[in-house]
Amino acid sequence: MSTAKLRILFAGESWMSHGMHMKGFSSFETGYYEEGWAPLREAFAAAGHEVTYLPNHLAGEHFPMTVKELSTYDVVMLSDIPADTLLLHPDTFLRGQRTPNRLRHIAEYVQAGGGFLMIGGYMSFSGIQGKANYHFSPLAEILPVKMFGFDDRMETPEGTTPRAVQAHPILDGIPAEWPHFLGYNRLMPAEGEVILECQGDPFLAVRKVGQGRTAAFASDCSPHWAPMEFVNWAYYRAFWNQLAQWLAGKI
């Protein structure tokens, strides 16, 4: 297994919750900010990778605006962050100004040798009610899967287990028996290779694009789709590290 130390840009996996509590005649409101990438952050830290994290509310303004900026990273990862967050910079949405298409720049970054991963979730791929909205984006041209363009969630509260359909360096040392998952984004095979599948659907797919590489992981990196059985799995860290190493061209 490669021990290369990578520079990773990770965007998404955060949300704000607004609750109303009604107690008889009176009510009050509460608000919370939460992040869902702690297990993955710990996995990358254990491997010695340098990770720049942009939560959803900061990514819209602070995600790199040029291919040159992106090229300072070995791998770019998006997880549970809708396309509009990166398409509608405040200068465009609020002030009517032209700004770079950052999804197009990610595609160009990959063509030039970068690695790109999309991790599943309610705001990944097509997403809940189609609101993730990547199916017509430039990323559709480089991902190893095709998206449906409408609500693509496969909720499996009873649990469903992926299985390997071919050997691959990403799975070296990873046992054939995986933990169950509680849901995933339903995708279709495209150019590239399907490595894991679930209920006949691609679960992990990879692709070489130009000088770079892309991957699609159809489920989440943390609850709820990814249960604690996956997060606490003895091979959780090894899997994510080897996936990152492959995307960076190190294995």
CSV table of C-alpha atoms in Angstrom, one decimal:
chain,number,residue,atom,x,y,z
A,1,MET,CA,0.0,0.0,0.0
A,2,SER,CA,1.3,3.5,-0.9
A,3,THR,CA,2.2,5.7,2.0
A,4,ALA,CA,2.4,8.9,-0.1
A,5,LYS,CA,1.2,12.0,1.7
A,6,LEU,CA,-1.5,13.7,-0.3
A,7,ARG,CA,-3.0,17.2,-0.5
A,8,ILE,CA,-6.8,16.8,-0.5
A,9,LEU,CA,-9.5,19.4,-1.0
A,10,PHE,CA,-12.8,18.2,0.6
A,11,ALA,CA,-16.0,20.2,0.2
A,12,GLY,CA,-19.5,19.6,1.6
A,13,GLU,CA,-20.7,17.3,4.5
A,14,SER,CA,-22.2,20.2,6.6
A,15,TRP,CA,-25.6,21.5,7.3
A,16,MET,CA,-27.7,23.8,9.4
A,17,SER,CA,-30.8,22.6,11.2
A,18,HIS,CA,-33.7,24.9,12.3
A,19,GLY,CA,-36.2,23.4,14.8
A,20,MET,CA,-39.5,24.7,16.2
A,21,HIS,CA,-40.5,23.4,19.6
A,22,MET,CA,-44.2,23.8,20.4
A,23,LYS,CA,-45.2,23.3,24.1
A,24,GLY,CA,-48.8,24.0,24.5
A,25,PHE,CA,-49.5,27.7,24.1
A,26,SER,CA,-45.9,28.7,23.6
A,27,SER,CA,-43.1,27.8,21.2
A,28,PHE,CA,-39.5,28.5,20.7
A,29,GLU,CA,-36.9,27.9,18.0
A,30,THR,CA,-33.4,26.4,18.0
A,31,GLY,CA,-30.7,26.2,15.4
A,32,TYR,CA,-27.7,23.9,15.0
A,33,TYR,CA,-24.7,23.6,12.8
A,34,GLU,CA,-23.3,20.2,12.1
A,35,GLU,CA,-20.6,18.4,10.1
A,36,GLY,CA,-20.7,14.8,9.0
A,37,TRP,CA,-17.2,14.1,7.9
A,38,ALA,CA,-15.4,13.4,11.2
A,39,PRO,CA,-14.7,9.7,10.5
A,40,LEU,CA,-13.2,10.5,7.1
A,41,ARG,CA,-11.2,13.4,8.5
A,42,GLU,CA,-9.8,11.0,11.1
A,43,ALA,CA,-9.0,8.4,8.4
A,44,PHE,CA,-7.0,10.9,6.3
A,45,ALA,CA,-5.3,12.4,9.4
A,46,ALA,CA,-4.1,8.9,10.4
A,47,ALA,CA,-2.7,8.4,6.9
A,48,GLY,CA,-0.8,11.8,7.2
A,49,HIS,CA,-2.7,13.5,4.4
A,50,GLU,CA,-3.1,17.3,4.4
A,51,VAL,CA,-6.8,18.1,4.0
A,52,THR,CA,-8.3,21.5,3.2
A,53,TYR,CA,-12.0,21.5,4.3
A,54,LEU,CA,-14.7,23.7,2.9
A,55,PRO,CA,-18.1,23.3,4.5
A,56,ASN,CA,-21.2,24.0,2.4
A,57,HIS,CA,-21.8,27.5,3.7
A,58,LEU,CA,-18.2,28.5,2.8
A,59,ALA,CA,-17.6,26.6,-0.4
A,60,GLY,CA,-19.9,28.8,-2.5
A,61,GLU,CA,-17.5,31.8,-2.0
A,62,HIS,CA,-14.2,30.1,-1.2
A,63,PHE,CA,-13.9,27.1,-3.5
A,64,PRO,CA,-11.0,27.6,-5.9
A,65,MET,CA,-11.9,29.7,-8.9
A,66,THR,CA,-9.2,28.5,-11.3
A,67,VAL,CA,-7.6,25.3,-12.5
A,68,LYS,CA,-4.3,26.6,-11.3
A,69,GLU,CA,-5.6,26.8,-7.7
A,70,LEU,CA,-7.1,23.3,-8.0
A,71,SER,CA,-3.8,21.9,-9.3
A,72,THR,CA,-2.2,22.5,-5.9
A,73,TYR,CA,-4.2,19.5,-4.7
A,74,ASP,CA,-3.7,15.8,-5.5
A,75,VAL,CA,-7.4,15.0,-5.1
A,76,VAL,CA,-10.6,17.0,-5.0
A,77,MET,CA,-13.6,15.4,-3.2
A,78,LEU,CA,-17.2,16.6,-3.1
A,79,SER,CA,-19.7,15.0,-0.6
A,80,ASP,CA,-23.3,16.1,0.0
A,81,ILE,CA,-22.8,19.5,-1.7
A,82,PRO,CA,-25.3,20.5,-4.4
A,83,ALA,CA,-24.1,21.7,-7.8
A,84,ASP,CA,-25.7,25.1,-7.3
A,85,THR,CA,-23.4,25.8,-4.4
A,86,LEU,CA,-20.4,25.8,-6.8
A,87,LEU,CA,-22.2,27.2,-9.8
A,88,LEU,CA,-23.9,30.2,-8.1
A,89,HIS,CA,-21.1,32.3,-6.6
A,90,PRO,CA,-22.5,35.2,-4.7
A,91,ASP,CA,-21.1,37.6,-7.3
A,92,THR,CA,-23.3,35.8,-9.9
A,93,PHE,CA,-26.4,35.1,-7.8
A,94,LEU,CA,-26.6,38.3,-5.8
A,95,ARG,CA,-24.8,40.8,-8.1
A,96,GLY,CA,-25.4,39.5,-11.6
A,97,GLN,CA,-21.8,39.2,-12.5
A,98,ARG,CA,-20.0,36.6,-14.6
A,99,THR,CA,-17.9,34.1,-12.6
A,100,PRO,CA,-15.9,31.0,-13.6
A,101,ASN,CA,-17.8,27.7,-14.0
A,102,ARG,CA,-16.0,25.8,-11.2
A,103,LEU,CA,-17.5,22.5,-12.2
A,104,ARG,CA,-16.0,22.9,-15.6
A,105,HIS,CA,-12.7,23.7,-14.0
A,106,ILE,CA,-12.8,20.5,-12.0
A,107,ALA,CA,-13.2,18.6,-15.2
A,108,GLU,CA,-10.3,20.5,-16.7
A,109,TYR,CA,-8.2,19.8,-13.6
A,110,VAL,CA,-8.9,16.0,-14.0
A,111,GLN,CA,-8.0,16.1,-17.7
A,112,ALA,CA,-4.7,17.6,-16.7
A,113,GLY,CA,-3.9,14.9,-14.2
A,114,GLY,CA,-5.9,15.6,-11.0
A,115,GLY,CA,-8.0,13.1,-9.1
A,116,PHE,CA,-11.7,13.6,-8.4
A,117,LEU,CA,-14.2,11.8,-6.1
A,118,MET,CA,-17.9,12.3,-5.6
A,119,ILE,CA,-19.3,10.6,-2.4
A,120,GLY,CA,-23.0,9.9,-2.2
A,121,GLY,CA,-25.7,11.6,-0.2
A,122,TYR,CA,-28.9,13.5,-0.4
A,123,MET,CA,-27.1,16.3,-2.2
A,124,SER,CA,-24.8,14.3,-4.4
A,125,PHE,CA,-25.2,13.0,-8.0
A,126,SER,CA,-28.9,13.8,-8.8
A,127,GLY,CA,-29.9,13.7,-5.1
A,128,ILE,CA,-33.2,14.2,-3.2
A,129,GLN,CA,-35.9,15.5,-5.6
A,130,GLY,CA,-33.1,15.9,-8.2
A,131,LYS,CA,-31.8,18.9,-6.2
A,132,ALA,CA,-28.1,18.0,-6.2
A,133,ASN,CA,-28.4,18.7,-9.9
A,134,TYR,CA,-25.1,17.3,-11.3
A,135,HIS,CA,-26.7,15.3,-14.1
A,136,PHE,CA,-26.4,18.1,-16.7
A,137,SER,CA,-23.2,19.5,-15.2
A,138,PRO,CA,-19.6,19.3,-16.6
A,139,LEU,CA,-18.9,16.6,-14.0
A,140,ALA,CA,-21.3,14.3,-15.8
A,141,GLU,CA,-18.7,14.2,-18.6
A,142,ILE,CA,-15.9,12.8,-16.3
A,143,LEU,CA,-17.6,10.6,-13.7
A,144,PRO,CA,-17.6,6.8,-14.2
A,145,VAL,CA,-21.4,6.7,-13.9
A,146,LYS,CA,-24.5,8.1,-15.5
A,147,MET,CA,-27.1,9.9,-13.4
A,148,PHE,CA,-30.8,9.7,-13.7
A,149,GLY,CA,-31.7,13.4,-13.4
A,150,PHE,CA,-34.4,12.8,-10.9
A,151,ASP,CA,-34.6,11.7,-7.2
A,152,ASP,CA,-32.0,8.9,-7.2
A,153,ARG,CA,-32.2,7.8,-3.6
A,154,MET,CA,-32.4,4.1,-2.8
A,155,GLU,CA,-33.4,4.0,0.9
A,156,THR,CA,-32.7,0.6,2.3
A,157,PRO,CA,-33.6,0.7,6.0
A,158,GLU,CA,-33.3,-3.1,6.2
A,159,GLY,CA,-29.7,-2.8,5.1
A,160,THR,CA,-28.1,-3.8,1.9
A,161,THR,CA,-24.5,-5.0,1.4
A,162,PRO,CA,-22.2,-4.2,-1.5
A,163,ARG,CA,-20.0,-6.8,-3.1
A,164,ALA,CA,-16.9,-6.7,-5.1
A,165,VAL,CA,-17.3,-7.6,-8.8
A,166,GLN,CA,-13.6,-7.4,-9.7
A,167,ALA,CA,-10.2,-7.1,-8.1
A,168,HIS,CA,-8.6,-3.6,-8.0
A,169,PRO,CA,-5.7,-2.0,-6.1
A,170,ILE,CA,-8.3,0.1,-4.2
A,171,LEU,CA,-9.5,-3.1,-2.6
A,172,ASP,CA,-6.1,-4.7,-1.8
A,173,GLY,CA,-6.2,-6.2,1.7
A,174,ILE,CA,-10.0,-5.3,2.0
A,175,PRO,CA,-12.0,-8.4,2.8
A,176,ALA,CA,-14.8,-9.5,0.5
A,177,GLU,CA,-17.4,-9.2,3.2
A,178,TRP,CA,-18.5,-5.6,3.6
A,179,PRO,CA,-20.8,-4.0,6.3
A,180,HIS,CA,-24.3,-3.1,5.3
A,181,PHE,CA,-25.5,0.3,4.2
A,182,LEU,CA,-28.9,2.0,4.8
A,183,GLY,CA,-29.1,3.7,1.4
A,184,TYR,CA,-27.3,5.0,-1.7
A,185,ASN,CA,-27.7,7.0,-4.8
A,186,ARG,CA,-28.8,4.8,-7.7
A,187,LEU,CA,-26.5,5.2,-10.7
A,188,MET,CA,-25.9,3.6,-14.0
A,189,PRO,CA,-22.6,2.3,-15.4
A,190,ALA,CA,-20.8,4.5,-17.9
A,191,GLU,CA,-17.2,4.6,-19.1
A,192,GLY,CA,-14.8,3.1,-16.6
A,193,GLU,CA,-15.0,0.1,-14.3
A,194,VAL,CA,-17.5,-0.9,-11.6
A,195,ILE,CA,-15.6,-2.3,-8.7
A,196,LEU,CA,-18.4,-2.7,-6.1
A,197,GLU,CA,-22.1,-3.1,-6.8
A,198,CYS,CA,-25.2,-3.2,-4.7
A,199,GLN,CA,-28.5,-4.7,-5.8
A,200,GLY,CA,-27.1,-4.7,-9.3
A,201,ASP,CA,-26.3,-0.9,-9.2
A,202,PRO,CA,-22.8,0.6,-9.3
A,203,PHE,CA,-21.6,1.2,-5.7
A,204,LEU,CA,-18.0,2.1,-6.4
A,205,ALA,CA,-16.9,2.9,-9.9
A,206,VAL,CA,-13.6,4.4,-11.3
A,207,ARG,CA,-12.4,5.9,-14.5
A,208,LYS,CA,-9.3,7.3,-16.1
A,209,VAL,CA,-10.0,10.6,-17.8
A,210,GLY,CA,-7.2,12.3,-19.8
A,211,GLN,CA,-4.2,12.3,-17.5
A,212,GLY,CA,-6.4,12.1,-14.4
A,213,ARG,CA,-8.7,9.8,-12.5
A,214,THR,CA,-12.3,9.9,-11.1
A,215,ALA,CA,-14.4,7.8,-8.8
A,216,ALA,CA,-18.0,7.6,-7.7
A,217,PHE,CA,-18.9,6.1,-4.3
A,218,ALA,CA,-22.7,5.8,-4.3
A,219,SER,CA,-23.3,5.9,-0.5
A,220,ASP,CA,-22.2,8.1,2.4
A,221,CYS,CA,-19.0,8.3,4.4
A,222,SER,CA,-20.9,8.7,7.7
A,223,PRO,CA,-24.5,8.2,9.0
A,224,HIS,CA,-27.2,7.9,8.2
A,225,TRP,CA,-26.6,5.9,5.0
A,226,ALA,CA,-23.2,4.8,6.2
A,227,PRO,CA,-24.0,3.2,9.6
A,228,MET,CA,-21.6,2.9,12.5
A,229,GLU,CA,-20.9,-0.7,11.4
A,230,PHE,CA,-19.1,0.9,8.4
A,231,VAL,CA,-17.6,3.8,10.2
A,232,ASN,CA,-16.2,1.5,12.9
A,233,TRP,CA,-15.2,-1.2,10.4
A,234,ALA,CA,-11.6,-2.3,10.8
A,235,TYR,CA,-10.9,-1.5,7.1
A,236,TYR,CA,-12.7,1.9,6.9
A,237,ARG,CA,-9.5,3.9,7.0
A,238,ALA,CA,-7.6,1.6,4.7
A,239,PHE,CA,-10.4,1.8,2.1
A,240,TRP,CA,-10.6,5.5,2.0
A,241,ASN,CA,-6.8,5.9,2.0
A,242,GLN,CA,-6.4,3.5,-0.9
A,243,LEU,CA,-9.1,5.2,-2.8
A,244,ALA,CA,-7.4,8.5,-2.4
A,245,GLN,CA,-4.0,7.0,-3.3
A,246,TRP,CA,-5.5,5.5,-6.5
A,247,LEU,CA,-7.1,8.8,-7.5
A,248,ALA,CA,-3.8,10.6,-7.0
A,249,GLY,CA,-2.1,8.0,-9.3
A,250,LYS,CA,0.1,6.6,-6.5
A,251,ILE,CA,-1.2,3.0,-6.8
